[in-house]
Amino acid sequence: MADVFISYAQADKPRVEPIAQALAGRGFDVFWDMQATPDAAARALDGASAVVAVWSQAAAAVPVPQVVNTGRDREILAPIFLDPVGAPLGYGQFQGETLTGYPAPPADAAFERLVTVLQGYKAAAAAKIGVKTGAHQPQPLVSTPARPGARKMLVWGALAVVIVALLVIVYQGSHTNEGPVVEGPAETLGARERYGLSDAEIASLAPDALVRKAMEKSSFEAIDAAAAEDKLSLGLLCLSHYYGVGTPRDDAAAAQTCARSRAQGTSVATYVLSLITRTGQGGVTADPVAADALLKEAANAGDARAQRDIAIAQRASNPAAARAEAEKCAAQGNIDCRFTYAQMLANGEGGKKDLVAAKTAYDALALEFNAPAIRELGKFYRDGVGVPNRDIEEAVTHFQRAAVLDDGEASYRLGELAETGTGLPKSASDALAFYEEARIDGYAPADAAIARLKVAKK
């Protein structure tokens, strides 16, 4: 069974091969055969503890593979960049490693960080069966690392496994029966008794995670048998076929069962049908307009996954509508929406600015080790915005914590502070090192800062 599933554009195969081999040499069981049968790929994905998405110029020219969506929804995605391209829309929240210069054998700090992240995912997957929701409380991160180069090497190894394991605990805890209950159609009838699912989980849990959780108390055969009389079971049958959970993946069967389930008003089936329609799977003709209509239908039915996708897509063009959708799915506990909504509150996007509410949201996310939220708190303290007083020391602490979690912008902000001697000793060499880490973590503005400092050195 694979530990790591690598998704890449076929044109990048010569560049990916040495990375796959190097990961195998570090003890991972790696699946990267894009020519494998659908059943083999589905089985590999089903057991994988991490999905490595390879972003490149070739990958940017084709639609995002479904396996990457699965990695995102299961929160086990580890992106890597082979070219100076940005992450596709909807994936920017995942910090990736830049592995340029390949196909030379990987042997640099970025590759080591990737290995550490994958080890953390693997450890979390192994521990997940024994994890009890709420059994542990998150511990504070190291707040005062030293020079940037040594900082990650010292802290990452000790923190990665703990952080990822705690993320699993927090993620599970945010989806218990004590979470917010979504008012919606009666598709949840019998859910607690038959599958142990709450209304909130049905509305917002990643689709493949939803069917996996249902199968903890049931089986594919039982779900299939109940599908004729129970609309929740029909919806789960749709997910099972689409994600290959409990049965080999079957896009045609998924399209048929999802359409039947949608007719009964099951929002998660409508959401998955929008994915099928957008890419044209299972004999369905690709139709982006129809896919958008299905996505809106699912969102109107209270599906947090659909609301998230709409909020991300409309944020620039229609911020008021995006904010409304983000608020809806944030209330259901969706992490992407919680961060997006907090940002919109802080910036006054699509409505009134509310710094108090934004800080409250960031604080809650920070307890779950959400690096972007920790970084935004650093900005609040740096600028004296949303907090009682400006506090540079607290700002540095937050930037350092986010940087340890590979947030490129946080490293960049530390570079700015080191360059000006604000909250950190003034040091051009330290600033340069921070900027270089920001570039490695994919923060594009770091390139100009590095070039400027290197010219100043001459």
CSV table of C-alpha atoms in Angstrom, one decimal:
chain,number,residue,atom,x,y,z
A,1,MET,CA,0.0,0.0,0.0
A,2,ALA,CA,1.4,3.4,-1.0
A,3,ASP,CA,2.4,6.0,1.6
A,4,VAL,CA,2.8,8.8,-1.0
A,5,PHE,CA,0.7,9.3,-4.2
A,6,ILE,CA,2.5,11.6,-6.7
A,7,SER,CA,0.2,13.4,-9.2
A,8,TYR,CA,1.9,15.1,-12.1
A,9,ALA,CA,1.5,16.0,-15.8
A,10,GLN,CA,2.8,13.2,-18.0
A,11,ALA,CA,5.3,15.6,-19.7
A,12,ASP,CA,7.0,16.0,-16.3
A,13,LYS,CA,7.7,12.2,-15.9
A,14,PRO,CA,11.5,12.6,-16.4
A,15,ARG,CA,11.6,15.3,-13.8
A,16,VAL,CA,9.4,13.5,-11.3
A,17,GLU,CA,11.2,10.1,-11.5
A,18,PRO,CA,14.3,11.1,-9.5
A,19,ILE,CA,12.1,12.7,-6.9
A,20,ALA,CA,10.0,9.5,-6.6
A,21,GLN,CA,13.1,7.4,-6.4
A,22,ALA,CA,14.6,9.6,-3.7
A,23,LEU,CA,11.4,9.4,-1.6
A,24,ALA,CA,11.5,5.6,-2.0
A,25,GLY,CA,15.1,5.7,-0.8
A,26,ARG,CA,13.9,7.5,2.3
A,27,GLY,CA,11.5,4.7,3.2
A,28,PHE,CA,8.3,5.7,1.5
A,29,ASP,CA,6.2,3.4,-0.6
A,30,VAL,CA,5.6,5.7,-3.6
A,31,PHE,CA,2.9,5.4,-6.2
A,32,TRP,CA,3.6,7.5,-9.3
A,33,ASP,CA,2.6,5.3,-12.2
A,34,MET,CA,0.2,7.5,-14.3
A,35,GLN,CA,-0.3,4.7,-16.7
A,36,ALA,CA,-1.7,2.3,-14.1
A,37,THR,CA,-5.2,1.0,-14.3
A,38,PRO,CA,-7.9,3.1,-12.7
A,39,ASP,CA,-8.5,0.4,-10.1
A,40,ALA,CA,-4.8,0.3,-9.2
A,41,ALA,CA,-4.6,4.0,-8.9
A,42,ALA,CA,-7.8,4.1,-6.8
A,43,ARG,CA,-6.4,1.5,-4.4
A,44,ALA,CA,-3.1,3.4,-4.1
A,45,LEU,CA,-4.9,6.7,-3.4
A,46,ASP,CA,-7.3,5.1,-0.9
A,47,GLY,CA,-4.4,3.9,1.2
A,48,ALA,CA,-2.1,6.9,0.7
A,49,SER,CA,-1.2,9.1,3.7
A,50,ALA,CA,-0.1,12.0,1.5
A,51,VAL,CA,-0.7,13.3,-2.0
A,52,VAL,CA,2.2,15.2,-3.7
A,53,ALA,CA,0.9,17.6,-6.3
A,54,VAL,CA,3.6,18.6,-8.8
A,55,TRP,CA,2.9,22.1,-10.1
A,56,SER,CA,4.8,23.0,-13.3
A,57,GLN,CA,4.3,24.8,-16.6
A,58,ALA,CA,3.0,21.5,-18.0
A,59,ALA,CA,0.6,21.0,-15.1
A,60,ALA,CA,-0.7,24.5,-15.5
A,61,ALA,CA,-1.8,23.7,-19.0
A,62,VAL,CA,-4.2,21.0,-18.0
A,63,PRO,CA,-7.1,20.7,-15.5
A,64,VAL,CA,-6.3,19.9,-11.9
A,65,PRO,CA,-6.5,16.0,-11.5
A,66,GLN,CA,-9.2,14.7,-9.3
A,67,VAL,CA,-6.6,12.9,-7.1
A,68,VAL,CA,-5.3,16.4,-6.2
A,69,ASN,CA,-8.8,17.5,-5.2
A,70,THR,CA,-9.0,14.4,-3.0
A,71,GLY,CA,-5.7,15.3,-1.4
A,72,ARG,CA,-6.9,18.8,-0.7
A,73,ASP,CA,-10.3,17.6,0.7
A,74,ARG,CA,-8.5,15.0,3.0
A,75,GLU,CA,-6.0,17.7,4.0
A,76,ILE,CA,-3.0,15.5,3.1
A,77,LEU,CA,-1.8,17.6,0.1
A,78,ALA,CA,1.9,18.4,-0.2
A,79,PRO,CA,2.6,20.5,-3.3
A,80,ILE,CA,6.0,20.9,-5.0
A,81,PHE,CA,6.9,23.4,-7.6
A,82,LEU,CA,9.2,22.5,-10.5
A,83,ASP,CA,8.8,25.8,-12.3
A,84,PRO,CA,8.0,29.4,-11.2
A,85,VAL,CA,4.3,29.0,-11.5
A,86,GLY,CA,1.6,29.7,-9.0
A,87,ALA,CA,-0.8,27.2,-7.4
A,88,PRO,CA,-4.1,26.8,-9.2
A,89,LEU,CA,-7.1,28.6,-7.8
A,90,GLY,CA,-8.3,27.1,-4.6
A,91,TYR,CA,-5.0,25.6,-3.6
A,92,GLY,CA,-3.0,28.6,-2.4
A,93,GLN,CA,-3.6,27.7,1.2
A,94,PHE,CA,-1.2,24.8,0.9
A,95,GLN,CA,2.4,25.9,1.2
A,96,GLY,CA,4.7,23.9,-1.1
A,97,GLU,CA,8.4,23.3,-1.7
A,98,THR,CA,10.3,24.6,-4.7
A,99,LEU,CA,12.4,21.9,-6.2
A,100,THR,CA,14.1,23.6,-9.2
A,101,GLY,CA,17.0,22.3,-11.1
A,102,TYR,CA,15.6,18.8,-11.4
A,103,PRO,CA,16.0,16.1,-12.7
A,104,ALA,CA,19.2,16.3,-10.7
A,105,PRO,CA,18.9,14.0,-7.6
A,106,PRO,CA,17.1,15.7,-4.7
A,107,ALA,CA,19.6,16.7,-2.0
A,108,ASP,CA,18.7,20.1,-0.7
A,109,ALA,CA,16.9,21.7,2.2
A,110,ALA,CA,13.6,22.0,0.3
A,111,PHE,CA,13.6,18.2,-0.3
A,112,GLU,CA,14.4,17.6,3.4
A,113,ARG,CA,11.4,19.7,4.4
A,114,LEU,CA,9.2,17.8,2.0
A,115,VAL,CA,10.4,14.5,3.6
A,116,THR,CA,9.6,15.9,7.0
A,117,VAL,CA,6.1,16.9,6.0
A,118,LEU,CA,5.5,13.5,4.4
A,119,GLN,CA,6.8,11.7,7.5
A,120,GLY,CA,4.3,13.8,9.6
A,121,TYR,CA,1.4,12.8,7.3
A,122,LYS,CA,2.5,9.2,7.5
A,123,ALA,CA,2.7,9.3,11.3
A,124,ALA,CA,-0.7,11.0,11.6
A,125,ALA,CA,-2.3,8.4,9.4
A,126,ALA,CA,-0.8,5.6,11.5
A,127,ALA,CA,-2.0,7.3,14.7
A,128,LYS,CA,-5.4,8.3,13.4
A,129,ILE,CA,-7.1,5.0,14.3
A,130,GLY,CA,-6.1,5.4,18.0
A,131,VAL,CA,-6.8,9.2,18.2
A,132,LYS,CA,-9.7,10.2,20.4
A,133,THR,CA,-11.3,13.5,19.7
A,134,GLY,CA,-10.3,16.1,22.2
A,135,ALA,CA,-7.9,13.9,24.0
A,136,HIS,CA,-5.0,16.3,23.8
A,137,GLN,CA,-4.6,20.1,23.8
A,138,PRO,CA,-2.4,21.9,21.3
A,139,GLN,CA,1.0,22.9,22.8
A,140,PRO,CA,2.6,26.2,22.0
A,141,LEU,CA,5.1,26.3,19.1
A,142,VAL,CA,8.7,27.4,19.6
A,143,SER,CA,8.5,31.1,19.7
A,144,THR,CA,12.1,32.3,19.5
A,145,PRO,CA,14.1,30.4,16.8
A,146,ALA,CA,17.6,31.7,16.0
A,147,ARG,CA,19.0,32.4,12.6
A,148,PRO,CA,16.6,31.5,9.8
A,149,GLY,CA,18.7,28.7,8.2
A,150,ALA,CA,19.2,26.9,11.5
A,151,ARG,CA,15.7,27.6,12.6
A,152,LYS,CA,13.8,25.3,10.4
A,153,MET,CA,16.3,22.5,10.6
A,154,LEU,CA,16.1,22.5,14.4
A,155,VAL,CA,12.4,23.0,14.8
A,156,TRP,CA,10.8,21.1,11.9
A,157,GLY,CA,12.0,17.7,12.8
A,158,ALA,CA,10.7,18.0,16.4
A,159,LEU,CA,7.4,19.7,15.5
A,160,ALA,CA,6.2,18.2,12.2
A,161,VAL,CA,4.9,14.9,13.5
A,162,VAL,CA,3.3,16.6,16.6
A,163,ILE,CA,1.8,19.4,14.5
A,164,VAL,CA,0.2,17.1,11.9
A,165,ALA,CA,-1.0,14.7,14.5
A,166,LEU,CA,-2.6,17.6,16.4
A,167,LEU,CA,-4.1,18.9,13.2
A,168,VAL,CA,-5.8,15.6,12.9
A,169,ILE,CA,-7.2,15.8,16.4
A,170,VAL,CA,-8.4,19.4,15.9
A,171,TYR,CA,-9.9,18.6,12.5
A,172,GLN,CA,-11.8,15.7,14.0
A,173,GLY,CA,-12.8,17.7,17.0
A,174,SER,CA,-14.3,20.4,14.8
A,175,HIS,CA,-16.5,17.9,13.1
A,176,THR,CA,-18.1,16.1,16.1
A,177,ASN,CA,-21.8,16.0,16.9
A,178,GLU,CA,-21.3,19.0,19.1
A,179,GLY,CA,-20.5,21.2,16.1
A,180,PRO,CA,-23.0,23.6,14.4
A,181,VAL,CA,-26.1,22.0,13.0
A,182,VAL,CA,-27.1,23.0,9.5
A,183,GLU,CA,-30.7,23.6,8.7
A,184,GLY,CA,-31.5,21.9,5.4
A,185,PRO,CA,-33.4,19.1,3.7
A,186,ALA,CA,-34.2,16.0,5.5
A,187,GLU,CA,-31.4,14.1,3.9
A,188,THR,CA,-29.9,13.5,7.4
A,189,LEU,CA,-32.8,11.3,8.5
A,190,GLY,CA,-31.3,8.2,10.2
A,191,ALA,CA,-27.7,9.4,9.7
A,192,ARG,CA,-26.8,9.3,13.4
A,193,GLU,CA,-28.3,5.8,13.9
A,194,ARG,CA,-27.1,4.2,10.7
A,195,TYR,CA,-23.8,5.8,10.0
A,196,GLY,CA,-22.9,7.9,13.1
A,197,LEU,CA,-22.9,11.1,11.1
A,198,SER,CA,-23.9,14.5,12.3
A,199,ASP,CA,-25.8,17.1,10.2
A,200,ALA,CA,-22.6,19.3,10.2
A,201,GLU,CA,-20.5,16.5,8.9
A,202,ILE,CA,-22.8,15.7,6.1
A,203,ALA,CA,-22.9,19.4,5.1
A,204,SER,CA,-19.1,20.1,5.3
A,205,LEU,CA,-16.9,17.1,5.7
A,206,ALA,CA,-14.7,16.4,2.6
A,207,PRO,CA,-16.8,14.0,0.4
A,208,ASP,CA,-14.3,11.1,0.5
A,209,ALA,CA,-13.8,11.6,4.3
A,210,LEU,CA,-17.6,11.5,4.7
A,211,VAL,CA,-18.0,8.1,3.0
A,212,ARG,CA,-15.0,6.8,4.9
A,213,LYS,CA,-16.5,7.8,8.2
A,214,ALA,CA,-19.8,6.2,7.2
A,215,MET,CA,-18.0,3.0,6.5
A,216,GLU,CA,-16.5,2.9,9.9
A,217,LYS,CA,-20.0,1.7,11.0
A,218,SER,CA,-21.1,0.2,7.8
A,219,SER,CA,-19.9,-1.3,4.5
A,220,PHE,CA,-20.3,-0.8,0.8
A,221,GLU,CA,-22.7,-3.7,0.5
A,222,ALA,CA,-24.8,-2.3,3.3
A,223,ILE,CA,-24.9,1.2,1.8
A,224,ASP,CA,-25.7,-0.3,-1.6
A,225,ALA,CA,-28.6,-2.3,-0.1
A,226,ALA,CA,-30.0,0.7,1.7
A,227,ALA,CA,-29.7,3.1,-1.3
A,228,ALA,CA,-33.1,2.1,-2.7
A,229,GLU,CA,-35.0,3.3,0.3
A,230,ASP,CA,-32.7,5.8,2.0
A,231,LYS,CA,-31.5,9.0,0.2
A,232,LEU,CA,-28.5,9.5,2.5
A,233,SER,CA,-27.4,6.0,1.6
A,234,LEU,CA,-27.8,6.7,-2.1
A,235,GLY,CA,-25.7,9.8,-1.7
A,236,LEU,CA,-23.0,7.8,0.1
A,237,LEU,CA,-23.2,5.2,-2.8
A,238,CYS,CA,-22.5,8.1,-5.2
A,239,LEU,CA,-19.4,9.1,-3.2
A,240,SER,CA,-18.2,5.5,-2.8
A,241,HIS,CA,-18.2,5.0,-6.6
A,242,TYR,CA,-16.6,8.4,-7.3
A,243,TYR,CA,-13.8,8.2,-4.8
A,244,GLY,CA,-13.3,4.4,-5.0
A,245,VAL,CA,-14.0,3.9,-1.2
A,246,GLY,CA,-15.1,0.4,-0.4
A,247,THR,CA,-15.3,-0.5,-4.1
A,248,PRO,CA,-13.2,0.1,-7.2
A,249,ARG,CA,-13.7,3.6,-8.6
A,250,ASP,CA,-16.4,3.7,-11.3
A,251,ASP,CA,-17.0,7.1,-12.9
A,252,ALA,CA,-20.0,5.9,-14.9
A,253,ALA,CA,-21.7,4.5,-11.8
A,254,ALA,CA,-20.8,7.6,-9.9
A,255,ALA,CA,-22.4,9.8,-12.5
A,256,GLN,CA,-25.6,7.8,-12.5
A,257,THR,CA,-25.9,7.4,-8.7
A,258,CYS,CA,-25.0,11.1,-8.1
A,259,ALA,CA,-27.7,12.2,-10.6
A,260,ARG,CA,-30.3,10.0,-8.8
A,261,SER,CA,-29.2,11.3,-5.4
A,262,ARG,CA,-29.3,14.9,-6.6
A,263,ALA,CA,-32.9,14.3,-7.7
A,264,GLN,CA,-33.7,13.4,-4.1
A,265,GLY,CA,-32.1,16.6,-2.8
A,266,THR,CA,-28.8,15.3,-1.4
A,267,SER,CA,-26.5,18.3,-1.5
A,268,VAL,CA,-23.2,16.4,-1.4
A,269,ALA,CA,-24.2,14.4,-4.4
A,270,THR,CA,-25.1,17.6,-6.2
A,271,TYR,CA,-21.6,18.9,-5.3
A,272,VAL,CA,-19.8,15.8,-6.6
A,273,LEU,CA,-22.0,15.9,-9.8
A,274,SER,CA,-20.7,19.4,-10.4
A,275,LEU,CA,-17.2,18.1,-10.3
A,276,ILE,CA,-18.1,15.3,-12.7
A,277,THR,CA,-19.8,17.7,-15.1
A,278,ARG,CA,-17.0,20.2,-15.0
A,279,THR,CA,-14.4,17.7,-16.1
A,280,GLY,CA,-16.6,15.4,-18.2
A,281,GLN,CA,-16.2,12.1,-16.4
A,282,GLY,CA,-18.2,8.9,-16.5
A,283,GLY,CA,-19.7,9.6,-19.9
A,284,VAL,CA,-21.0,13.0,-18.9
A,285,THR,CA,-20.2,15.8,-21.4
A,286,ALA,CA,-17.9,18.5,-19.9
A,287,ASP,CA,-20.0,21.6,-19.4
A,288,PRO,CA,-18.6,24.4,-17.1
A,289,VAL,CA,-21.9,26.3,-17.3
A,290,ALA,CA,-23.9,23.4,-16.1
A,291,ALA,CA,-21.2,22.6,-13.5
A,292,ASP,CA,-21.6,26.1,-12.1
A,293,ALA,CA,-25.3,25.8,-11.9
A,294,LEU,CA,-25.0,22.5,-10.0
A,295,LEU,CA,-22.4,24.1,-7.7
A,296,LYS,CA,-24.8,27.0,-6.9
A,297,GLU,CA,-27.6,24.5,-6.3
A,298,ALA,CA,-25.5,22.6,-3.8
A,299,ALA,CA,-24.5,25.8,-2.1
A,300,ASN,CA,-28.1,27.0,-1.8
A,301,ALA,CA,-28.9,23.6,-0.2
A,302,GLY,CA,-26.4,24.4,2.5
A,303,ASP,CA,-23.4,22.4,1.3
A,304,ALA,CA,-20.3,24.0,2.8
A,305,ARG,CA,-18.0,22.5,0.1
A,306,ALA,CA,-19.9,24.2,-2.7
A,307,GLN,CA,-20.1,27.5,-0.7
A,308,ARG,CA,-16.3,27.3,-0.3
A,309,ASP,CA,-15.7,26.9,-4.0
A,310,ILE,CA,-18.0,29.7,-4.9
A,311,ALA,CA,-16.4,32.1,-2.3
A,312,ILE,CA,-13.0,31.4,-3.7
A,313,ALA,CA,-14.1,31.8,-7.3
A,314,GLN,CA,-16.0,35.1,-6.8
A,315,ARG,CA,-13.8,36.8,-4.3
A,316,ALA,CA,-12.2,39.1,-6.8
A,317,SER,CA,-15.1,39.7,-9.2
A,318,ASN,CA,-18.0,39.8,-6.7
A,319,PRO,CA,-16.6,40.3,-3.1
A,320,ALA,CA,-20.1,40.8,-1.5
A,321,ALA,CA,-21.4,37.5,-2.9
A,322,ALA,CA,-18.1,35.8,-2.0
A,323,ARG,CA,-18.3,37.1,1.6
A,324,ALA,CA,-21.8,35.8,2.0
A,325,GLU,CA,-20.8,32.3,0.9
A,326,ALA,CA,-17.6,32.4,3.0
A,327,GLU,CA,-19.7,33.4,6.1
A,328,LYS,CA,-22.1,30.5,5.5
A,329,CYS,CA,-19.5,27.8,5.2
A,330,ALA,CA,-17.3,29.3,7.9
A,331,ALA,CA,-20.2,28.9,10.3
A,332,GLN,CA,-20.1,25.2,9.4
A,333,GLY,CA,-16.5,24.9,10.4
A,334,ASN,CA,-14.8,24.7,7.0
A,335,ILE,CA,-11.2,25.8,7.5
A,336,ASP,CA,-10.7,27.4,4.1
A,337,CYS,CA,-13.8,29.5,4.6
A,338,ARG,CA,-12.9,30.5,8.1
A,339,PHE,CA,-9.6,31.9,7.0
A,340,THR,CA,-11.1,33.6,3.9
A,341,TYR,CA,-14.0,35.1,5.9
A,342,ALA,CA,-11.5,36.4,8.5
A,343,GLN,CA,-9.4,38.1,5.8
A,344,MET,CA,-12.5,39.7,4.3
A,345,LEU,CA,-13.6,41.0,7.7
A,346,ALA,CA,-10.1,42.4,8.3
A,347,ASN,CA,-9.9,44.0,4.9
A,348,GLY,CA,-13.5,45.2,4.6
A,349,GLU,CA,-14.0,43.1,1.4
A,350,GLY,CA,-17.6,42.8,0.3
A,351,GLY,CA,-18.9,44.5,3.5
A,352,LYS,CA,-18.0,46.3,6.7
A,353,LYS,CA,-14.6,46.0,8.2
A,354,ASP,CA,-14.6,44.2,11.5
A,355,LEU,CA,-11.1,43.8,13.0
A,356,VAL,CA,-12.4,42.4,16.3
A,357,ALA,CA,-14.2,39.6,14.6
A,358,ALA,CA,-11.3,39.0,12.3
A,359,LYS,CA,-8.8,38.7,15.2
A,360,THR,CA,-11.2,36.3,17.0
A,361,ALA,CA,-11.3,34.1,13.9
A,362,TYR,CA,-7.5,34.2,13.4
A,363,ASP,CA,-7.0,33.3,17.1
A,364,ALA,CA,-9.2,30.3,16.8
A,365,LEU,CA,-7.4,29.2,13.6
A,366,ALA,CA,-4.0,29.7,15.2
A,367,LEU,CA,-4.9,27.2,17.9
A,368,GLU,CA,-5.2,24.7,15.0
A,369,PHE,CA,-1.7,25.6,13.7
A,370,ASN,CA,-3.1,27.4,10.6
A,371,ALA,CA,0.0,29.2,9.3
A,372,PRO,CA,-1.7,31.9,7.3
A,373,ALA,CA,-3.8,32.9,10.3
A,374,ILE,CA,-0.8,33.0,12.6
A,375,ARG,CA,1.0,35.2,10.0
A,376,GLU,CA,-2.0,37.6,9.8
A,377,LEU,CA,-2.0,37.9,13.5
A,378,GLY,CA,1.7,38.9,13.2
A,379,LYS,CA,0.7,41.7,10.9
A,380,PHE,CA,-1.9,42.9,13.4
A,381,TYR,CA,0.7,43.2,16.1
A,382,ARG,CA,3.3,44.7,13.8
A,383,ASP,CA,0.9,47.5,12.7
A,384,GLY,CA,-1.1,47.9,15.9
A,385,VAL,CA,-4.3,47.0,14.0
A,386,GLY,CA,-7.0,44.9,15.7
A,387,VAL,CA,-5.0,44.8,18.9
A,388,PRO,CA,-4.9,47.2,21.9
A,389,ASN,CA,-1.3,48.2,21.2
A,390,ARG,CA,1.5,47.8,18.6
A,391,ASP,CA,3.7,45.0,19.8
A,392,ILE,CA,6.7,44.2,17.6
A,393,GLU,CA,8.0,41.4,19.9
A,394,GLU,CA,4.6,39.6,19.6
A,395,ALA,CA,4.7,40.3,15.8
A,396,VAL,CA,8.1,38.6,15.5
A,397,THR,CA,6.9,35.6,17.6
A,398,HIS,CA,3.9,35.1,15.3
A,399,PHE,CA,5.9,35.5,12.1
A,400,GLN,CA,8.4,33.0,13.4
A,401,ARG,CA,5.7,30.5,14.2
A,402,ALA,CA,4.2,30.8,10.8
A,403,ALA,CA,7.6,30.6,9.1
A,404,VAL,CA,8.3,27.3,10.9
A,405,LEU,CA,5.1,26.1,9.2
A,406,ASP,CA,6.6,27.1,5.9
A,407,ASP,CA,4.5,30.2,5.3
A,408,GLY,CA,6.6,32.1,2.7
A,409,GLU,CA,5.1,35.5,3.5
A,410,ALA,CA,5.9,35.1,7.2
A,411,SER,CA,9.6,34.5,6.3
A,412,TYR,CA,9.5,37.6,4.0
A,413,ARG,CA,8.1,39.8,6.8
A,414,LEU,CA,10.9,38.6,9.1
A,415,GLY,CA,13.3,39.6,6.4
A,416,GLU,CA,11.8,43.1,6.4
A,417,LEU,CA,12.2,43.4,10.1
A,418,ALA,CA,15.8,42.1,10.1
A,419,GLU,CA,16.7,44.5,7.3
A,420,THR,CA,15.4,47.5,9.2
A,421,GLY,CA,16.4,46.3,12.7
A,422,THR,CA,12.7,46.4,13.9
A,423,GLY,CA,12.2,43.8,16.5
A,424,LEU,CA,15.2,41.8,15.3
A,425,PRO,CA,18.9,42.7,15.3
A,426,LYS,CA,19.6,44.7,12.1
A,427,SER,CA,21.4,42.3,9.8
A,428,ALA,CA,21.5,42.3,6.0
A,429,SER,CA,22.7,38.7,6.0
A,430,ASP,CA,19.8,37.5,8.2
A,431,ALA,CA,17.4,39.5,6.1
A,432,LEU,CA,18.8,37.8,3.0
A,433,ALA,CA,18.4,34.4,4.6
A,434,PHE,CA,14.8,35.1,5.5
A,435,TYR,CA,14.1,36.3,2.0
A,436,GLU,CA,15.7,33.2,0.5
A,437,GLU,CA,13.4,31.0,2.7
A,438,ALA,CA,10.4,33.0,1.6
A,439,ARG,CA,11.4,32.3,-2.1
A,440,ILE,CA,11.8,28.6,-1.3
A,441,ASP,CA,8.3,28.6,0.2
A,442,GLY,CA,6.9,30.1,-3.0
A,443,TYR,CA,6.5,33.8,-2.0
A,444,ALA,CA,7.2,35.6,-5.3
A,445,PRO,CA,8.0,39.1,-3.9
A,446,ALA,CA,11.1,37.6,-2.2
A,447,ASP,CA,12.9,37.5,-5.6
A,448,ALA,CA,13.1,41.3,-5.8
A,449,ALA,CA,14.3,41.7,-2.2
A,450,ILE,CA,17.0,39.1,-2.7
A,451,ALA,CA,18.2,40.8,-5.9
A,452,ARG,CA,18.2,44.2,-4.2
A,453,LEU,CA,20.3,43.0,-1.2
A,454,LYS,CA,22.8,41.2,-3.4
A,455,VAL,CA,23.3,44.3,-5.5
A,456,ALA,CA,23.8,46.3,-2.3
A,457,LYS,CA,26.5,43.9,-1.2
A,458,LYS,CA,28.6,44.5,-4.2
